[in-house]
């Protein structure tokens, strides 16, 4: 009988050895307990650029975490951006109380936090150190040039990078403008530099060279006609907060009695014809502003302020406030509005009106309420207003000033007093709430405001020159707020606005 081959072949011996080795390793791990190090799997803002509308980021962990240890050890540099935490399993959400400051590269760091099981077992196993990076948009302003070289042209100035771009051609005199929410385009009204008709404005869009939602930036200065003036004069206009709708106040050239609001899409499908405006079926009104949800328009109408739907029957207002003659501003979330009441004694009252039906008086003035803007946080508690105080009632001389109003307490904090008789001041609060921008117009003397090349203010006053000023803003209860002084920018222009 022949001898049998070895029962265990070499390959079998290798397999058995590996099984024994793995068994030993598994046993060792079981004896050691759970030693897998926790780490951050995903950071929602990693290497992204964010804007004022971005108010929350998420961290997703590989293991359930000790939430308190995470909250105690999460740091944001260089600014300690205040916010609140919320949790859903392994996912943490950090919601900012106010927008992050523009023009900054941020780091989010987490080290020393423990996972949930480590705390329960009394062991000192900490998370793998994590560093995330994101940046905010550049601090960019837009304005209308008032120097001889760029007179009437729309200009973009990047404060972060110190770069200036002229966006519109010399043959257009820009009269007003509204940036789109992504900052990639600007909607503006302009008349021909050869026309002396101040009511001959058409609506255009121009690219800024900034990347929009698509992530791709178009070259700056590409101008497209949006709405002509063939049959109607285009007067005031507004762009909805979502950038989708334009509302225009128009008057029929052939029939002065045909006057009212029109609406149209702000963008169109390239495969379709250019969108045409539609009449808002409502009674004629005065000043107007689109609501924060972009679905309605608040307009001074008759003896009050009406909230009219943009789509649908505008003859049936969503709301009507007979005691108020003007809506100055809405808070970012639409829960509050600053409204003006015109009194029979020629004074004006400023009210805070909420969606809960509260009508809170803020101030009374014999002067003017030129503009009001809420601090750009969802539930704003501060209102900035540009007002005038009456210096001489006989000659009706006014002095403009800027005041911050604490909406919770009603306390007022004067921030800035401007030269006498400068009613045409324009102000703009930065989207991150850190700065105030305003202009100082120098009027022409004995000037013909009807000249084609003459720049004019909203009141028709001829402009000789204008300077732009920048002022940091601090919380209203900060003791250092009284020491802040405005800084003159090396720019000649008027009607300044921050890009979103």
XYZ file of C-alpha atoms in Angstrom:
500
model
C 0.000 0.000 0.000
C 1.507 3.352 -1.055
C 2.263 6.061 1.423
C -0.427 8.846 1.568
C 0.547 12.475 0.924
C 0.761 14.767 3.934
C -2.710 15.484 5.245
C -2.058 19.231 5.501
C -0.839 20.948 2.382
C 1.399 24.085 2.521
C -1.473 26.347 1.412
C -3.658 24.936 4.173
C -0.946 25.618 6.735
C -0.777 29.287 5.634
C -4.565 29.649 5.860
C -4.674 28.098 9.329
C -1.877 30.375 10.497
C -3.747 33.446 9.262
C -6.961 32.312 10.959
C -5.125 31.842 14.248
C -3.468 35.242 13.916
C -6.749 37.015 13.158
C -8.430 35.215 16.048
C -5.724 36.464 18.391
C -6.096 40.034 17.075
C -9.889 39.933 17.456
C -9.535 38.602 20.960
C -7.055 41.334 21.778
C -9.421 44.019 20.472
C -12.322 42.556 22.441
C -10.224 42.610 25.597
C -9.165 46.217 24.906
C -12.743 47.374 24.251
C -13.856 49.918 21.607
C -10.754 51.910 20.606
C -11.747 53.334 17.207
C -10.870 57.055 17.281
C -13.737 59.450 16.590
C -13.235 61.946 13.757
C -15.091 64.531 11.695
C -16.345 62.903 8.508
C -17.826 65.974 6.846
C -17.768 69.762 7.253
C -20.452 71.417 5.116
C -18.504 74.675 4.548
C -15.142 73.066 3.785
C -13.194 75.248 1.291
C -16.382 77.167 0.405
C -17.111 80.879 0.098
C -20.169 81.937 2.058
C -22.329 85.057 2.188
C -24.689 86.752 4.615
C -27.474 84.309 3.715
C -25.360 81.364 4.974
C -26.049 81.169 8.680
C -25.444 77.512 9.621
C -22.816 74.823 9.046
C -22.823 71.145 9.962
C -20.202 68.739 11.298
C -20.866 65.015 10.816
C -18.932 62.652 13.085
C -17.863 59.031 12.648
C -19.177 58.123 16.105
C -21.782 59.418 18.561
C -20.184 62.281 20.490
C -20.236 63.739 23.971
C -22.088 66.874 22.876
C -20.888 69.083 25.721
C -17.233 68.277 25.047
C -17.706 69.184 21.379
C -19.443 72.474 22.217
C -16.749 73.389 24.753
C -13.870 72.679 22.360
C -15.131 74.004 19.015
C -13.237 77.182 18.082
C -13.589 79.543 15.109
C -10.665 81.774 14.109
C -9.877 84.650 13.727
C -13.341 85.875 14.806
C -15.226 84.084 17.549
C -18.468 83.904 15.575
C -21.302 83.553 18.076
C -23.927 80.902 17.468
C -25.967 78.095 18.967
C -25.663 74.311 18.746
C -28.238 71.699 17.804
C -27.825 67.939 17.393
C -29.377 65.099 15.414
C -27.507 61.859 16.154
C -23.952 62.179 14.860
C -24.737 65.450 13.080
C -24.083 68.809 14.759
C -25.498 72.098 13.409
C -23.972 75.446 14.390
C -26.299 78.368 13.626
C -24.720 81.829 13.562
C -26.481 84.621 15.450
C -25.389 87.122 12.785
C -23.559 86.886 9.446
C -19.827 86.186 9.492
C -17.645 89.201 8.765
C -16.842 89.624 5.066
C -13.330 89.495 3.609
C -11.931 86.947 6.109
C -10.432 83.453 5.801
C -11.842 81.404 8.683
C -10.666 78.236 10.411
C -12.884 75.883 12.405
C -10.887 73.794 14.877
C -11.958 70.917 17.115
C -9.649 68.987 19.414
C -10.004 67.474 22.859
C -13.667 66.472 22.366
C -14.701 62.984 23.504
C -17.010 60.419 21.987
C -20.131 59.370 23.850
C -18.916 55.861 24.815
C -15.609 57.180 26.114
C -17.468 59.340 28.610
C -19.725 56.476 29.687
C -16.782 54.095 30.182
C -14.733 56.728 31.989
C -11.895 56.543 29.456
C -9.937 59.437 28.014
C -10.296 58.826 24.269
C -10.439 62.117 22.386
C -11.387 62.990 18.827
C -8.838 63.100 16.040
C -7.888 66.826 15.754
C -9.847 68.574 13.008
C -9.249 71.815 11.119
C -11.724 73.106 8.524
C -11.442 76.164 6.299
C -13.924 78.544 4.703
C -13.951 82.178 3.624
C -16.512 84.924 3.324
C -17.215 87.049 0.267
C -15.037 90.065 -0.434
C -16.238 93.440 0.835
C -17.432 95.076 -2.383
C -19.322 98.320 -2.924
C -21.004 99.757 -6.011
C -21.732 103.401 -6.754
C -22.321 105.932 -9.544
C -19.201 107.809 -10.582
C -19.184 111.605 -10.195
C -15.680 112.437 -11.421
C -15.204 113.763 -14.980
C -13.616 110.504 -16.182
C -16.390 108.159 -14.990
C -19.343 110.528 -14.715
C -22.630 108.664 -14.521
C -21.049 105.229 -14.902
C -21.678 102.301 -12.578
C -18.511 101.405 -10.677
C -17.532 98.426 -8.551
C -14.865 98.750 -5.852
C -13.448 95.727 -4.012
C -12.384 96.981 -0.576
C -10.792 93.632 0.283
C -8.503 93.584 -2.745
C -8.362 97.319 -3.529
C -9.603 96.789 -7.108
C -11.854 99.140 -9.101
C -13.944 98.171 -12.135
C -16.030 100.450 -14.357
C -19.025 98.353 -15.440
C -21.107 100.512 -17.780
C -20.203 102.469 -20.944
C -19.917 106.248 -21.156
C -23.005 106.577 -23.365
C -25.289 105.542 -20.458
C -26.015 107.753 -17.445
C -26.937 105.438 -14.567
C -29.788 106.695 -12.387
C -30.460 103.835 -9.944
C -29.388 100.215 -9.432
C -30.043 97.051 -7.404
C -27.537 94.173 -7.071
C -28.703 90.584 -7.582
C -28.476 88.371 -4.451
C -25.405 86.463 -5.719
C -23.607 89.678 -6.676
C -22.937 88.329 -10.176
C -25.127 90.964 -11.862
C -26.615 94.383 -11.178
C -29.996 95.640 -12.394
C -29.866 99.337 -13.228
C -31.843 102.120 -14.863
C -30.062 104.503 -17.210
C -30.712 107.135 -19.849
C -28.653 107.969 -22.897
C -25.865 110.491 -22.325
C -27.183 112.312 -25.420
C -30.725 112.662 -24.080
C -31.898 115.560 -21.932
C -35.057 113.689 -20.953
C -34.624 112.614 -17.340
C -37.663 110.307 -17.701
C -36.250 108.325 -20.618
C -34.649 105.594 -18.510
C -34.503 101.972 -19.622
C -33.673 98.952 -17.454
C -30.491 96.973 -18.026
C -28.433 94.261 -16.356
C -24.644 94.223 -16.206
C -22.267 91.465 -15.127
C -19.850 92.163 -12.275
C -17.233 89.474 -12.906
C -18.206 87.733 -9.650
C -19.104 84.038 -9.658
C -22.788 83.428 -8.997
C -24.680 80.300 -7.993
C -23.250 78.344 -10.938
C -19.718 78.949 -9.648
C -18.591 80.408 -12.969
C -18.006 84.124 -13.352
C -18.825 85.987 -16.554
C -16.507 88.781 -17.688
C -17.478 92.113 -16.048
C -19.260 94.840 -18.012
C -21.584 92.759 -20.201
C -24.697 94.972 -20.532
C -28.097 93.600 -21.623
C -31.314 95.556 -22.146
C -34.074 94.276 -19.864
C -36.953 96.739 -20.389
C -37.209 99.500 -23.003
C -39.075 102.822 -22.832
C -40.866 102.589 -26.181
C -44.417 103.144 -24.920
C -43.977 103.683 -21.181
C -41.724 105.747 -18.973
C -39.874 103.582 -16.450
C -39.775 105.372 -13.115
C -38.927 103.616 -9.857
C -38.154 99.894 -9.742
C -37.288 97.188 -7.233
C -35.681 93.746 -7.468
C -37.061 90.935 -5.325
C -34.756 89.512 -2.615
C -34.579 86.165 -4.438
C -33.516 87.932 -7.642
C -36.363 86.442 -9.668
C -38.834 89.326 -10.073
C -38.690 92.991 -11.079
C -41.440 95.445 -10.140
C -41.478 98.727 -12.073
C -43.528 101.884 -11.688
C -44.469 102.941 -15.242
C -46.392 105.737 -16.924
C -47.985 105.643 -20.371
C -46.362 108.218 -22.656
C -49.577 108.729 -24.622
C -51.876 108.763 -21.587
C -50.547 110.363 -18.358
C -53.497 108.926 -16.450
C -52.305 105.391 -17.213
C -49.896 104.989 -14.324
C -49.136 102.013 -12.098
C -46.985 99.027 -11.166
C -45.813 96.323 -13.557
C -43.912 93.109 -12.853
C -41.719 90.806 -14.917
C -39.214 87.959 -14.481
C -35.676 89.140 -13.823
C -34.231 86.228 -15.798
C -35.473 84.254 -18.774
C -34.850 80.947 -20.481
C -32.576 81.547 -23.463
C -34.774 79.295 -25.561
C -37.753 81.562 -25.044
C -38.458 85.113 -26.122
C -37.476 87.956 -23.829
C -40.075 88.225 -21.016
C -42.577 91.053 -21.213
C -43.886 93.025 -18.233
C -47.414 92.478 -16.931
C -49.659 95.021 -15.273
C -50.254 94.642 -11.551
C -54.027 94.943 -11.370
C -54.410 97.438 -8.556
C -55.045 101.068 -7.814
C -52.143 103.461 -8.566
C -49.756 103.966 -5.668
C -46.642 105.775 -4.560
C -43.425 104.459 -3.038
C -43.158 100.681 -2.899
C -40.881 97.857 -1.778
C -40.989 94.099 -2.456
C -41.512 91.954 0.656
C -38.718 89.621 1.899
C -40.538 86.499 0.648
C -40.490 87.995 -2.894
C -44.206 87.236 -3.323
C -45.805 90.615 -2.568
C -45.173 94.330 -2.757
C -45.832 96.937 -0.057
C -47.042 100.166 -1.639
C -48.297 103.523 -0.379
C -51.876 103.560 -1.603
C -54.597 106.073 -0.804
C -54.501 106.887 2.897
C -52.444 103.882 3.944
C -50.013 101.124 3.057
C -51.221 98.054 1.146
C -49.535 94.655 0.816
C -50.396 93.418 -2.680
C -49.700 89.966 -4.153
C -47.467 90.085 -7.219
C -49.129 87.034 -8.725
C -52.921 87.052 -8.537
C -55.575 89.706 -8.046
C -53.807 92.736 -6.577
C -57.182 94.475 -6.141
C -57.558 92.243 -3.077
C -54.732 93.292 -0.737
C -53.179 90.703 1.539
C -53.179 93.408 4.209
C -53.976 97.104 4.496
C -52.661 99.436 7.192
C -54.639 102.690 6.961
C -52.667 104.513 9.675
C -49.317 104.278 7.852
C -48.306 106.098 4.710
C -44.978 104.454 3.951
C -43.108 101.193 4.520
C -39.445 102.077 5.024
C -37.926 98.613 5.446
C -38.502 94.962 6.301
C -36.357 92.783 8.532
C -34.544 89.949 6.791
C -37.058 87.297 7.864
C -40.081 89.515 7.164
C -41.344 89.373 10.747
C -40.863 93.131 11.321
C -41.280 96.315 9.331
C -40.403 99.960 9.896
C -43.378 102.116 8.905
C -43.960 105.862 8.814
C -47.107 107.662 9.938
C -47.682 111.171 8.569
C -49.448 113.395 11.101
C -51.727 116.378 10.475
C -49.317 118.672 12.365
C -46.625 117.844 9.767
C -44.672 115.656 12.141
C -43.811 112.027 11.380
C -43.948 108.954 13.594
C -41.775 105.882 13.058
C -43.351 102.583 14.126
C -42.142 99.013 14.447
C -44.881 96.741 13.090
C -44.622 92.962 13.544
C -46.431 90.024 11.965
C -47.947 89.374 15.410
C -49.972 92.588 15.143
C -47.738 94.665 17.440
C -47.400 98.351 16.516
C -44.689 99.930 18.631
C -43.893 103.665 18.315
C -40.160 104.325 18.041
C -39.831 108.072 17.538
C -41.590 111.283 16.496
C -39.832 113.981 14.478
C -40.722 117.340 12.919
C -38.015 116.607 10.348
C -37.821 113.834 7.758
C -37.365 110.067 7.918
C -35.184 109.552 4.848
C -34.243 105.888 5.201
C -34.267 102.981 7.649
C -32.479 99.643 7.467
C -32.576 96.661 9.820
C -29.414 95.010 11.075
C -28.995 92.036 8.678
C -29.766 89.190 11.070
C -32.894 86.982 10.830
C -34.441 88.344 14.025
C -32.947 91.827 14.087
C -33.036 93.866 17.275
C -31.431 97.050 15.866
C -32.756 99.533 13.314
C -30.513 102.147 11.687
C -32.261 105.279 10.446
C -31.221 108.333 8.473
C -33.274 111.228 9.844
C -33.244 115.005 9.769
C -33.728 117.446 12.576
C -35.358 120.790 11.854
C -32.845 123.575 12.518
C -34.942 126.492 11.276
C -38.701 126.149 10.806
C -39.016 129.552 9.157
C -36.575 128.688 6.371
C -37.069 124.926 6.805
C -33.396 124.114 7.238
C -32.713 120.429 8.037
C -29.659 118.637 9.342
C -29.387 114.883 8.623
C -28.090 112.415 11.178
C -27.861 108.646 11.624
C -29.305 106.958 14.685
C -29.325 103.348 15.917
C -32.536 102.234 17.635
C -32.693 99.284 20.042
C -35.996 97.657 19.081
C -36.331 95.844 22.413
C -35.898 98.860 24.696
C -36.611 101.724 22.284
C -33.290 103.364 23.230
C -31.738 105.611 20.584
C -28.027 106.067 19.968
C -26.986 108.922 17.597
C -24.048 107.709 15.487
C -23.297 110.474 13.039
C -24.313 114.093 12.357
C -24.006 115.252 8.745
C -23.696 118.767 7.276
C -26.787 120.974 7.199
C -29.067 120.819 4.159
C -27.847 117.521 2.726
C -31.176 115.777 2.296
C -29.889 113.696 -0.609
C -27.648 111.505 1.544
C -27.807 107.792 0.688
C -26.719 105.151 3.203
C -26.171 101.402 2.984
C -25.575 98.833 5.745
C -23.096 96.107 4.778
C -24.554 92.582 4.406
C -22.529 91.364 7.400
C -23.710 94.308 9.516
C -20.166 95.491 10.253
C -20.116 98.776 8.349
C -22.105 101.778 7.183
C -21.553 103.415 3.811
C -22.866 106.879 2.909
C -22.253 109.713 0.456
C -21.917 113.493 0.684
C -23.108 115.252 -2.441
C -21.745 118.664 -3.376
C -24.439 120.493 -5.415
C -23.723 122.671 -8.418
C -24.479 126.366 -8.205
C -26.448 127.980 -11.034
C -26.442 124.681 -12.945
C -28.892 123.577 -15.590
C -30.091 120.200 -14.301
C -31.784 119.452 -17.625
C -28.454 119.252 -19.460
C -27.777 115.785 -20.865
C -24.401 115.499 -19.126
C -25.556 116.797 -15.747
C -25.826 114.309 -12.888
C -28.768 114.828 -10.552
C -29.957 113.506 -7.230
C -33.361 111.897 -6.701
C -34.707 115.388 -5.957
C -33.406 116.719 -9.269
C -30.545 118.696 -7.704
C -27.511 119.052 -9.996
C -24.361 117.345 -8.665
C -20.944 118.983 -8.879
C -19.087 116.229 -7.026
C -19.623 113.688 -4.270
C -17.508 111.793 -1.755
C -18.039 108.361 -0.217
C -17.593 107.623 3.471
C -17.143 104.404 5.420
C -17.879 103.868 9.114
C -17.531 100.662 11.186
C -20.540 99.655 13.258
C -20.528 98.234 16.770
C -23.375 96.798 18.880
C -25.552 99.597 20.224
C -24.590 98.767 23.832
C -20.838 98.793 23.140
C -19.140 101.591 25.086
C -16.691 102.203 22.222
C -19.469 103.119 19.802
C -19.113 106.840 20.629
C -15.441 106.863 19.606
C -16.028 105.596 16.048
C -15.414 108.144 13.316
C -16.180 107.829 9.585
C -13.365 107.447 7.073
C -13.380 109.158 3.683
C -12.762 106.726 0.834
C -10.521 107.695 -2.109
C -13.521 107.517 -4.445
C -15.638 110.170 -6.154
C -19.246 109.071 -6.496
C -22.716 108.922 -5.024
C -25.597 106.502 -4.367
C -23.370 103.819 -2.730
C -24.564 100.263 -2.091
C -22.911 97.164 -0.747
C -22.974 94.008 -2.826
C -24.723 91.111 -1.031
